Amino acid sequence: MQTIRVRTPVKSVKYDIRIGSGVLSEVGKEARVTLGERTQRIALISNETVFKLFGEQTVSGLNAAGFEVSTWLMKDGEQYKSLRSLEQALTFLSRSGIERSDAVVALGGGVVGDLAGFAAASYLRGVAFIQVPTTLLAQIDASVGGKTGVNLPAGKNLVGAFHQPRLVLIDTDTLRTLPPRELTAGWCEAIKQGAVGDRKLFERTVRLLSSIDFSLWPKEKKLQTNVHAAKSQTEVYATDLAATIAAHCRFKAAIVAGDEKESLDRDDRRSRRILNFGHTTGHALEAVTGYRRFRHGEAVGHGMLVAGEISKNLGMLAPRELESLREAVRLCGPLPPAQDIDVDEVMRLIKSDKKSVSGKIKWVLIEEIGKARIVDGSEIDSRTLRKSLRAGLRAQ
Ligand code: NAD
Ligand code: GLY
């Protein structure tokens, strides 16, 4: 098991990310060490898909460590990351008799984590919570850094709070059951993290993607090896995967440590805002297709290519660097097509992006792989934007 410590500018707020194959079996012990003896009750929030796979193990582990566990399963899907589900979650916490010394555990992907985290942030003005992420996207990104929230009909993540978890427990074996598209979405976010902030992380992720055929990864948790045999390829994959996820968590932890709340005053290349690379176009693509065509990470995959095209067209990114980005996105897996989408409609939606500050859009671009630059939208004329969208959206 690897441990990464997340620190925030508030000295009292720090927590561990524990990563490894099979660590879910330690959930009770880890939760007890983190929460202390005072915590009696745990409210477990998950969904049916995930609970069927890992619920029993989680509940029995927590029970064995002396916690009284109550469970609520939200419906599965982005559309349920809503105020209505939040109300149901808060009602569940109150019916479970959760007190300030108790805790919430989120078992699932980013949807469960964001909603459960926000319920924990707001119930009794804040109770402890533990993230047990089970998608790749949640393991490398959403579970780390304390962004929690729900969507409004007007847009994604419009209501929320920064509420750091007390522990993040990442069992990489849970990824064995993840559908291929969810893996692709997670890998796109992984490529994003390397592309904006760490060339070595980018190259390491590309190496892993080039070497692994995830379709051959056994769905069974038990690895098919015998003790006398050399390590099977599967074991090597499992080790490489856990180490790469750990490297991503380390990267995200470093960004969060420097700019926990994504300060409006920051637009340097270590600001948290750089993690929005690919998101300006990505959000517009999700909205223009009614949130039905793309997984979030897939839309970010297209969005990164558009941001790469803009960077090249502004003369700040060498064509060979853009080609490396394209190749990396290709390795993540097939993306749903985007070339049929009306570019003018995308441009209109980009102009109303909720990440704008005083009405101005800030684009996260790159000067090279691993080096982000934040650029004011006024520096990108409509012709350049249209040309970059056309090229970026047909690049896959
Ligand atoms: P998700 O939570 O919808 O999970 C994807 C699907 O995989 C779901 O159907 C889920 O039930 C299923 N699933 C989860 N784990 C599984 C497993 N191990 N095996 C089989 N199926 C499994 O999607 P996601 O990509 O994890 O998260 C997306 C959400 O995360 C979005 O709402 C996004 O806004 C949010 N997000 C938050 C942050 C943050 O910093 N808080 C960062 C990035 C994304
Ligand atoms: N996923 C972007 C962030 O956590 O800031």
Coordinates of C-alpha atoms and ligand atoms in Angstrom, one line a residue:
M1 CA 0.0 0.0 0.0
Q2 CA 1.3 3.5 -0.8
T3 CA 0.4 6.5 1.2
I4 CA 0.3 10.1 0.0
R5 CA -0.3 13.0 2.4
V6 CA -2.5 15.9 1.2
R7 CA -1.8 19.2 2.9
T8 CA -3.8 22.3 2.5
P9 CA -2.9 25.9 3.4
V10 CA -5.0 25.4 6.6
K11 CA -2.4 23.6 8.7
S12 CA -4.9 21.6 10.7
V13 CA -6.4 20.1 7.5
K14 CA -4.4 17.3 6.1
Y15 CA -5.2 13.7 5.2
D16 CA -3.9 10.6 3.7
I17 CA -4.6 8.9 0.4
R18 CA -4.0 5.1 0.8
I19 CA -3.6 3.2 -2.5
G20 CA -3.1 -0.4 -3.4
S21 CA -4.6 -3.6 -4.7
G22 CA -7.0 -5.1 -2.2
V23 CA -7.0 -2.2 0.3
L24 CA -10.8 -2.3 0.6
S25 CA -10.3 -5.2 3.0
E26 CA -8.7 -2.6 5.4
V27 CA -11.5 -0.1 5.3
G28 CA -12.6 -0.7 8.9
K29 CA -9.2 -0.5 10.3
E30 CA -8.3 2.6 8.2
A31 CA -11.5 4.3 9.1
R32 CA -11.0 3.6 12.8
V33 CA -7.4 4.9 12.8
T34 CA -8.5 8.1 11.0
L35 CA -11.7 8.8 12.9
G36 CA -10.7 7.7 16.3
E37 CA -12.7 5.9 19.0
R38 CA -15.4 8.7 19.4
T39 CA -17.0 7.9 16.1
Q40 CA -19.9 5.4 16.5
R41 CA -21.9 5.6 13.3
I42 CA -21.1 5.6 9.7
A43 CA -23.5 6.6 7.0
L44 CA -22.5 4.8 3.8
I45 CA -23.6 6.5 0.5
S46 CA -23.3 4.5 -2.7
N47 CA -25.4 3.4 -5.7
E48 CA -26.8 0.0 -6.6
T49 CA -24.3 -0.8 -9.2
V50 CA -21.3 -0.2 -7.0
F51 CA -22.9 -1.5 -3.8
K52 CA -23.7 -4.9 -5.5
L53 CA -20.0 -5.2 -6.2
F54 CA -18.3 -3.9 -3.1
G55 CA -21.0 -3.1 -0.6
E56 CA -21.0 -6.2 1.5
Q57 CA -17.2 -6.1 1.9
T58 CA -17.3 -2.5 2.9
V59 CA -20.1 -2.8 5.4
S60 CA -18.7 -5.9 7.1
G61 CA -15.2 -4.3 7.3
L62 CA -16.7 -1.2 9.0
N63 CA -18.8 -3.3 11.3
A64 CA -15.8 -5.4 12.3
A65 CA -14.1 -2.2 13.4
G66 CA -17.1 -1.4 15.7
F67 CA -19.0 1.1 13.5
E68 CA -22.8 1.0 13.3
V69 CA -23.4 1.3 9.6
S70 CA -26.5 2.6 7.8
T71 CA -26.7 2.6 4.0
W72 CA -28.4 4.8 1.4
L73 CA -28.2 4.0 -2.3
M74 CA -28.7 7.0 -4.7
K75 CA -29.8 6.4 -8.2
D76 CA -27.0 5.8 -10.7
G77 CA -26.2 8.7 -13.1
E78 CA -25.1 12.2 -13.5
Q79 CA -28.7 13.5 -13.6
Y80 CA -29.1 12.3 -9.9
K81 CA -26.3 14.6 -8.7
S82 CA -29.1 17.0 -7.9
L83 CA -30.6 19.1 -5.2
R84 CA -33.4 16.4 -4.9
S85 CA -30.8 13.6 -4.2
L86 CA -29.1 16.0 -1.8
E87 CA -32.3 16.4 0.2
Q88 CA -32.7 12.6 0.2
A89 CA -29.1 12.2 1.4
L90 CA -29.6 14.7 4.2
T91 CA -32.8 13.1 5.3
F92 CA -31.0 9.8 5.4
L93 CA -28.3 11.3 7.6
S94 CA -30.8 12.7 10.0
R95 CA -32.8 9.4 10.2
S96 CA -29.5 7.5 10.8
G97 CA -28.9 9.7 13.9
I98 CA -25.6 11.0 12.6
E99 CA -23.9 13.2 15.1
R100 CA -21.0 15.7 14.7
S101 CA -18.6 13.0 15.8
D102 CA -19.9 10.5 13.2
A103 CA -18.9 10.2 9.5
V104 CA -20.1 9.7 6.0
V105 CA -18.4 7.2 3.7
A106 CA -18.7 7.7 -0.1
L107 CA -18.4 4.4 -2.1
G108 CA -18.5 4.9 -5.8
G109 CA -17.5 7.2 -8.7
G110 CA -17.3 10.9 -8.8
V111 CA -21.1 11.3 -8.8
V112 CA -21.4 9.5 -5.5
G113 CA -18.3 11.2 -4.1
D114 CA -19.4 14.7 -5.0
L115 CA -23.0 14.3 -3.7
A116 CA -22.0 12.4 -0.5
G117 CA -19.2 14.9 0.1
F118 CA -21.6 17.9 -0.2
A119 CA -24.1 16.2 2.1
A120 CA -21.2 15.7 4.7
A121 CA -20.2 19.3 4.2
S122 CA -23.6 20.7 4.9
Y123 CA -25.1 18.3 7.5
L124 CA -24.7 19.8 11.0
R125 CA -22.5 22.4 9.2
G126 CA -20.0 19.7 8.4
V127 CA -19.2 16.1 9.4
A128 CA -16.2 14.0 8.6
F129 CA -16.2 12.0 5.4
I130 CA -14.1 9.3 3.7
Q131 CA -13.8 8.8 0.0
V132 CA -13.7 5.2 -1.3
P133 CA -13.5 6.0 -5.1
T134 CA -14.2 3.1 -7.5
T135 CA -13.8 4.7 -10.9
L136 CA -10.5 5.7 -12.5
L137 CA -11.6 9.3 -12.8
A138 CA -12.6 9.4 -9.1
Q139 CA -9.3 7.7 -8.1
I140 CA -7.0 10.1 -9.9
D141 CA -9.0 13.3 -9.6
A142 CA -12.5 13.7 -8.1
S143 CA -11.8 12.1 -4.7
V144 CA -8.8 14.3 -4.0
G145 CA -8.9 18.0 -3.2
G146 CA -12.3 18.5 -1.5
K147 CA -14.5 19.8 -4.3
T148 CA -18.0 18.6 -3.5
G149 CA -21.4 19.6 -5.0
V150 CA -24.4 19.0 -7.1
N151 CA -25.7 20.2 -10.5
L152 CA -28.6 22.6 -11.2
P153 CA -30.7 22.6 -14.3
A154 CA -28.7 25.6 -15.4
G155 CA -25.4 23.8 -15.3
K156 CA -23.0 21.3 -13.7
N157 CA -21.5 21.7 -10.2
L158 CA -23.2 25.1 -9.7
V159 CA -23.8 24.4 -5.9
G160 CA -21.2 23.0 -3.7
A161 CA -18.5 23.5 -1.1
F162 CA -14.9 22.8 -0.5
H163 CA -14.9 20.0 2.1
Q164 CA -11.8 17.9 2.4
P165 CA -12.2 14.2 3.1
R166 CA -10.4 12.8 6.2
L167 CA -9.2 9.8 4.2
V168 CA -9.2 8.6 0.6
L169 CA -9.0 4.8 0.2
I170 CA -8.2 3.7 -3.3
D171 CA -8.5 0.0 -4.1
T172 CA -7.2 -0.4 -7.6
D173 CA -8.8 -3.9 -7.9
T174 CA -12.2 -2.1 -8.1
L175 CA -11.3 -1.0 -11.6
R176 CA -11.5 -4.6 -12.9
T177 CA -15.3 -4.3 -13.2
L178 CA -15.3 -0.8 -14.7
P179 CA -16.8 -0.6 -18.2
P180 CA -14.3 0.4 -21.0
R181 CA -15.8 3.8 -21.6
E182 CA -15.4 4.7 -18.0
L183 CA -11.7 3.7 -18.2
T184 CA -11.3 5.9 -21.3
A185 CA -12.9 8.8 -19.5
G186 CA -10.6 8.4 -16.6
W187 CA -7.5 8.1 -18.8
C188 CA -8.4 11.3 -20.6
E189 CA -8.3 13.2 -17.2
A190 CA -5.0 11.5 -16.5
I191 CA -3.5 12.7 -19.7
K192 CA -4.9 16.1 -18.8
Q193 CA -3.0 16.2 -15.5
G194 CA 0.3 15.3 -17.2
A195 CA -0.2 17.6 -20.1
V196 CA -0.7 20.7 -17.9
G197 CA 1.7 20.1 -15.1
D198 CA 4.2 17.3 -15.4
R199 CA 5.8 15.9 -18.5
K200 CA 7.1 12.8 -16.7
L201 CA 3.7 12.0 -15.5
F202 CA 2.4 12.4 -19.0
E203 CA 5.0 10.1 -20.4
R204 CA 4.5 7.5 -17.7
T205 CA 0.8 7.5 -18.4
V206 CA 1.4 7.1 -22.1
R207 CA 3.8 4.2 -21.5
L208 CA 1.2 2.4 -19.3
L209 CA -1.5 3.0 -21.9
S210 CA 0.7 1.7 -24.7
S211 CA 1.5 -1.5 -22.7
I212 CA -1.8 -2.5 -21.3
D213 CA -4.6 -4.2 -23.1
F214 CA -7.4 -3.7 -20.5
S215 CA -9.7 -6.0 -22.4
L216 CA -7.5 -8.8 -21.2
W217 CA -7.6 -7.7 -17.6
P218 CA -9.5 -10.5 -15.7
K219 CA -12.7 -9.4 -14.1
E220 CA -12.0 -11.8 -11.3
K221 CA -10.2 -10.2 -8.4
K222 CA -7.9 -13.2 -7.9
L223 CA -4.9 -13.2 -10.2
Q224 CA -4.2 -16.4 -12.1
T225 CA -0.7 -17.0 -11.0
N226 CA 1.1 -19.8 -9.2
V227 CA 3.7 -19.1 -6.6
H228 CA 6.5 -20.7 -8.5
A229 CA 5.8 -18.9 -11.7
A230 CA 7.4 -15.6 -12.6
K231 CA 5.0 -12.6 -12.1
S232 CA 2.2 -12.8 -14.5
Q233 CA 1.6 -10.0 -16.9
T234 CA -1.5 -9.2 -15.0
E235 CA 0.4 -8.7 -11.8
V236 CA 2.9 -6.4 -13.6
Y237 CA -0.1 -4.4 -14.9
A238 CA -1.6 -4.2 -11.4
T239 CA 1.6 -2.9 -9.9
D240 CA 2.2 -0.4 -12.7
L241 CA -1.4 0.8 -12.6
A242 CA -1.3 1.3 -8.8
A243 CA 2.0 3.2 -9.1
T244 CA 0.6 5.4 -11.9
I245 CA -2.6 6.2 -10.0
A246 CA -0.4 7.1 -7.0
A247 CA 1.7 9.4 -9.2
H248 CA -1.5 11.2 -10.3
C249 CA -2.7 11.5 -6.7
R250 CA 0.6 13.0 -5.8
F251 CA 0.4 15.5 -8.6
K252 CA -3.2 16.5 -7.7
A253 CA -2.2 16.7 -4.0
A254 CA 0.6 19.2 -4.8
I255 CA -1.7 21.4 -6.8
V256 CA -4.3 21.4 -4.1
A257 CA -1.7 22.2 -1.4
G258 CA -0.7 25.3 -3.4
D259 CA -4.2 26.6 -4.3
E260 CA -6.8 24.7 -2.4
K261 CA -9.8 26.9 -3.4
E262 CA -8.9 27.7 -7.0
S263 CA -8.2 31.4 -6.1
L264 CA -9.6 33.9 -8.6
D265 CA -6.3 35.9 -8.3
R266 CA -4.2 33.0 -9.5
D267 CA -3.4 32.4 -13.2
D268 CA 0.1 31.0 -12.9
R269 CA 1.1 27.5 -14.1
R270 CA 0.7 25.9 -10.6
S271 CA -2.8 27.3 -9.9
R272 CA -5.6 24.8 -9.5
R273 CA -7.2 26.4 -12.5
I274 CA -4.8 24.6 -14.8
L275 CA -6.8 21.4 -14.1
N276 CA -9.6 22.9 -16.2
F277 CA -7.6 22.2 -19.4
G278 CA -10.0 20.8 -22.0
H279 CA -13.0 21.7 -19.9
T280 CA -14.1 24.9 -21.6
T281 CA -14.9 23.1 -24.8
G282 CA -15.6 19.8 -22.9
H283 CA -18.5 21.4 -20.9
A284 CA -19.9 23.0 -24.1
L285 CA -19.8 19.6 -25.9
E286 CA -21.6 18.0 -23.0
A287 CA -24.3 20.7 -22.9
V288 CA -24.8 20.8 -26.7
T289 CA -25.5 17.1 -26.8
G290 CA -27.8 17.2 -23.8
Y291 CA -25.3 15.3 -21.5
R292 CA -26.2 12.1 -23.4
R293 CA -23.4 11.6 -25.9
F294 CA -20.2 11.9 -23.9
R295 CA -18.9 10.8 -20.5
H296 CA -17.4 13.9 -18.9
G297 CA -13.8 12.6 -19.4
E298 CA -14.5 11.8 -23.1
A299 CA -15.7 15.4 -23.7
V300 CA -12.5 16.6 -21.9
G301 CA -10.6 14.4 -24.4
H302 CA -12.0 16.4 -27.3
G303 CA -11.6 19.6 -25.4
M304 CA -7.9 19.1 -24.8
L305 CA -7.4 18.7 -28.6
V306 CA -9.2 21.9 -29.2
A307 CA -7.1 23.7 -26.6
G308 CA -4.0 22.2 -28.2
E309 CA -5.1 23.5 -31.6
I310 CA -5.6 27.0 -30.1
S311 CA -2.2 26.8 -28.5
K312 CA -0.6 25.8 -31.8
N313 CA -2.5 28.5 -33.8
L314 CA -1.4 31.2 -31.3
G315 CA 2.2 30.1 -32.0
M316 CA 2.9 28.9 -28.5
L317 CA 2.9 25.1 -29.0
A318 CA 5.1 23.2 -31.4
P319 CA 3.2 21.0 -33.9
R320 CA 5.1 17.9 -32.7
E321 CA 3.9 18.6 -29.1
L322 CA 0.4 18.7 -30.4
E323 CA 0.9 15.4 -32.1
S324 CA 2.1 13.9 -28.8
L325 CA -1.1 15.1 -27.2
R326 CA -3.2 13.7 -30.0
E327 CA -1.5 10.3 -29.8
A328 CA -2.0 10.3 -26.0
V329 CA -5.7 11.0 -26.3
R330 CA -6.0 8.2 -29.0
L331 CA -4.4 5.7 -26.6
C332 CA -7.1 6.5 -24.0
G333 CA -9.6 4.7 -26.2
P334 CA -12.2 5.6 -28.8
L335 CA -14.1 8.8 -28.1
P336 CA -17.7 9.4 -29.4
P337 CA -17.5 11.4 -32.6
A338 CA -17.7 15.2 -32.4
Q339 CA -17.2 16.4 -35.9
D340 CA -20.9 16.6 -36.6
I341 CA -21.5 19.1 -33.8
D342 CA -22.3 22.7 -34.8
V343 CA -19.2 24.7 -34.1
D344 CA -21.2 28.0 -33.8
E345 CA -23.4 26.5 -31.1
V346 CA -20.3 25.3 -29.2
M347 CA -18.8 28.9 -29.5
R348 CA -22.0 30.3 -28.1
L349 CA -21.9 27.9 -25.1
I350 CA -18.2 28.6 -24.5
K351 CA -19.0 32.3 -24.2
S352 CA -21.5 31.5 -21.4
D353 CA -19.1 29.2 -19.5
K354 CA -19.6 29.3 -15.8
K355 CA -15.9 29.5 -15.1
S356 CA -15.7 33.0 -16.5
V357 CA -14.6 35.7 -14.2
S358 CA -16.2 39.2 -14.6
G359 CA -17.6 37.9 -17.8
K360 CA -14.2 36.9 -19.2
I361 CA -13.3 33.4 -20.2
K362 CA -9.9 32.1 -19.1
W363 CA -8.5 29.5 -21.4
V364 CA -6.1 26.9 -20.1
L365 CA -3.6 26.3 -22.9
I366 CA -0.2 24.6 -23.1
E367 CA 3.2 25.9 -24.2
E368 CA 4.6 22.4 -24.2
I369 CA 3.6 19.0 -22.6
G370 CA 3.8 19.7 -18.9
K371 CA 3.6 23.5 -19.1
A372 CA 0.2 25.2 -18.9
R373 CA -0.5 28.9 -19.7
I374 CA -3.7 30.6 -18.7
V375 CA -4.8 33.0 -21.4
D376 CA -7.6 35.6 -21.4
G377 CA -10.4 34.7 -23.9
S378 CA -10.0 38.2 -25.5
E379 CA -6.6 37.1 -26.9
I380 CA -8.3 34.5 -29.0
D381 CA -10.2 35.9 -31.9
S382 CA -13.3 34.2 -33.3
R383 CA -11.5 33.0 -36.5
T384 CA -8.8 31.3 -34.5
L385 CA -11.3 29.7 -32.2
R386 CA -13.5 28.5 -35.0
K387 CA -10.6 27.0 -36.9
S388 CA -9.2 25.3 -33.8
L389 CA -12.7 23.9 -32.9
R390 CA -13.0 22.5 -36.5
A391 CA -9.6 20.9 -36.4
G392 CA -9.8 19.7 -32.7
L393 CA -13.2 18.1 -33.1
R394 CA -12.3 16.0 -36.1
A395 CA -8.9 15.0 -34.8
Q396 CA -10.0 11.7 -33.2
Ligands
NAD1 P1 -19.8 8.1 -12.2 O1 -19.7 8.4 -10.8 O2 -21.1 8.4 -12.9 O3 -19.4 6.5 -12.4 C1 -19.5 6.0 -13.7 C2 -20.3 4.7 -13.8 O4 -19.5 3.7 -13.3 C3 -21.5 4.7 -13.0 O5 -22.5 4.0 -13.7 C4 -21.1 3.9 -11.7 O6 -22.2 3.3 -11.1 C5 -20.2 2.9 -12.3 N1 -19.2 2.4 -11.5 C6 -18.5 3.0 -10.5 N2 -17.5 2.2 -10.0 C7 -17.6 1.0 -10.7 C8 -16.9 -0.2 -10.7 N3 -15.8 -0.3 -9.9 N4 -17.2 -1.2 -11.5 C9 -18.3 -1.0 -12.3 N5 -19.0 0.1 -12.4 C10 -18.7 1.1 -11.6 O7 -18.7 8.8 -13.1 P2 -17.2 9.3 -12.7 O8 -16.6 9.5 -14.0 O9 -16.6 8.5 -11.7 O10 -17.5 10.8 -12.1 C11 -18.0 11.8 -12.8 C12 -18.4 12.9 -11.8 O11 -17.3 13.4 -11.1 C13 -19.0 14.1 -12.5 O12 -20.2 14.5 -11.8 C14 -17.9 15.2 -12.3 O13 -18.5 16.5 -12.3 C15 -17.3 14.8 -11.0 N6 -15.9 15.3 -10.9 C16 -15.6 15.8 -9.7 C17 -14.3 16.3 -9.5 C18 -14.0 16.9 -8.1 O14 -12.9 17.4 -8.0 N7 -14.9 16.8 -7.2 C19 -13.4 16.1 -10.4 C20 -13.7 15.5 -11.6 C21 -15.0 15.1 -11.8
GLY2 N1 -11.0 18.5 -11.2 C1 -10.5 19.8 -11.0 C2 -10.2 20.2 -9.6 O1 -10.3 19.4 -8.7 O2 -9.9 21.3 -9.4

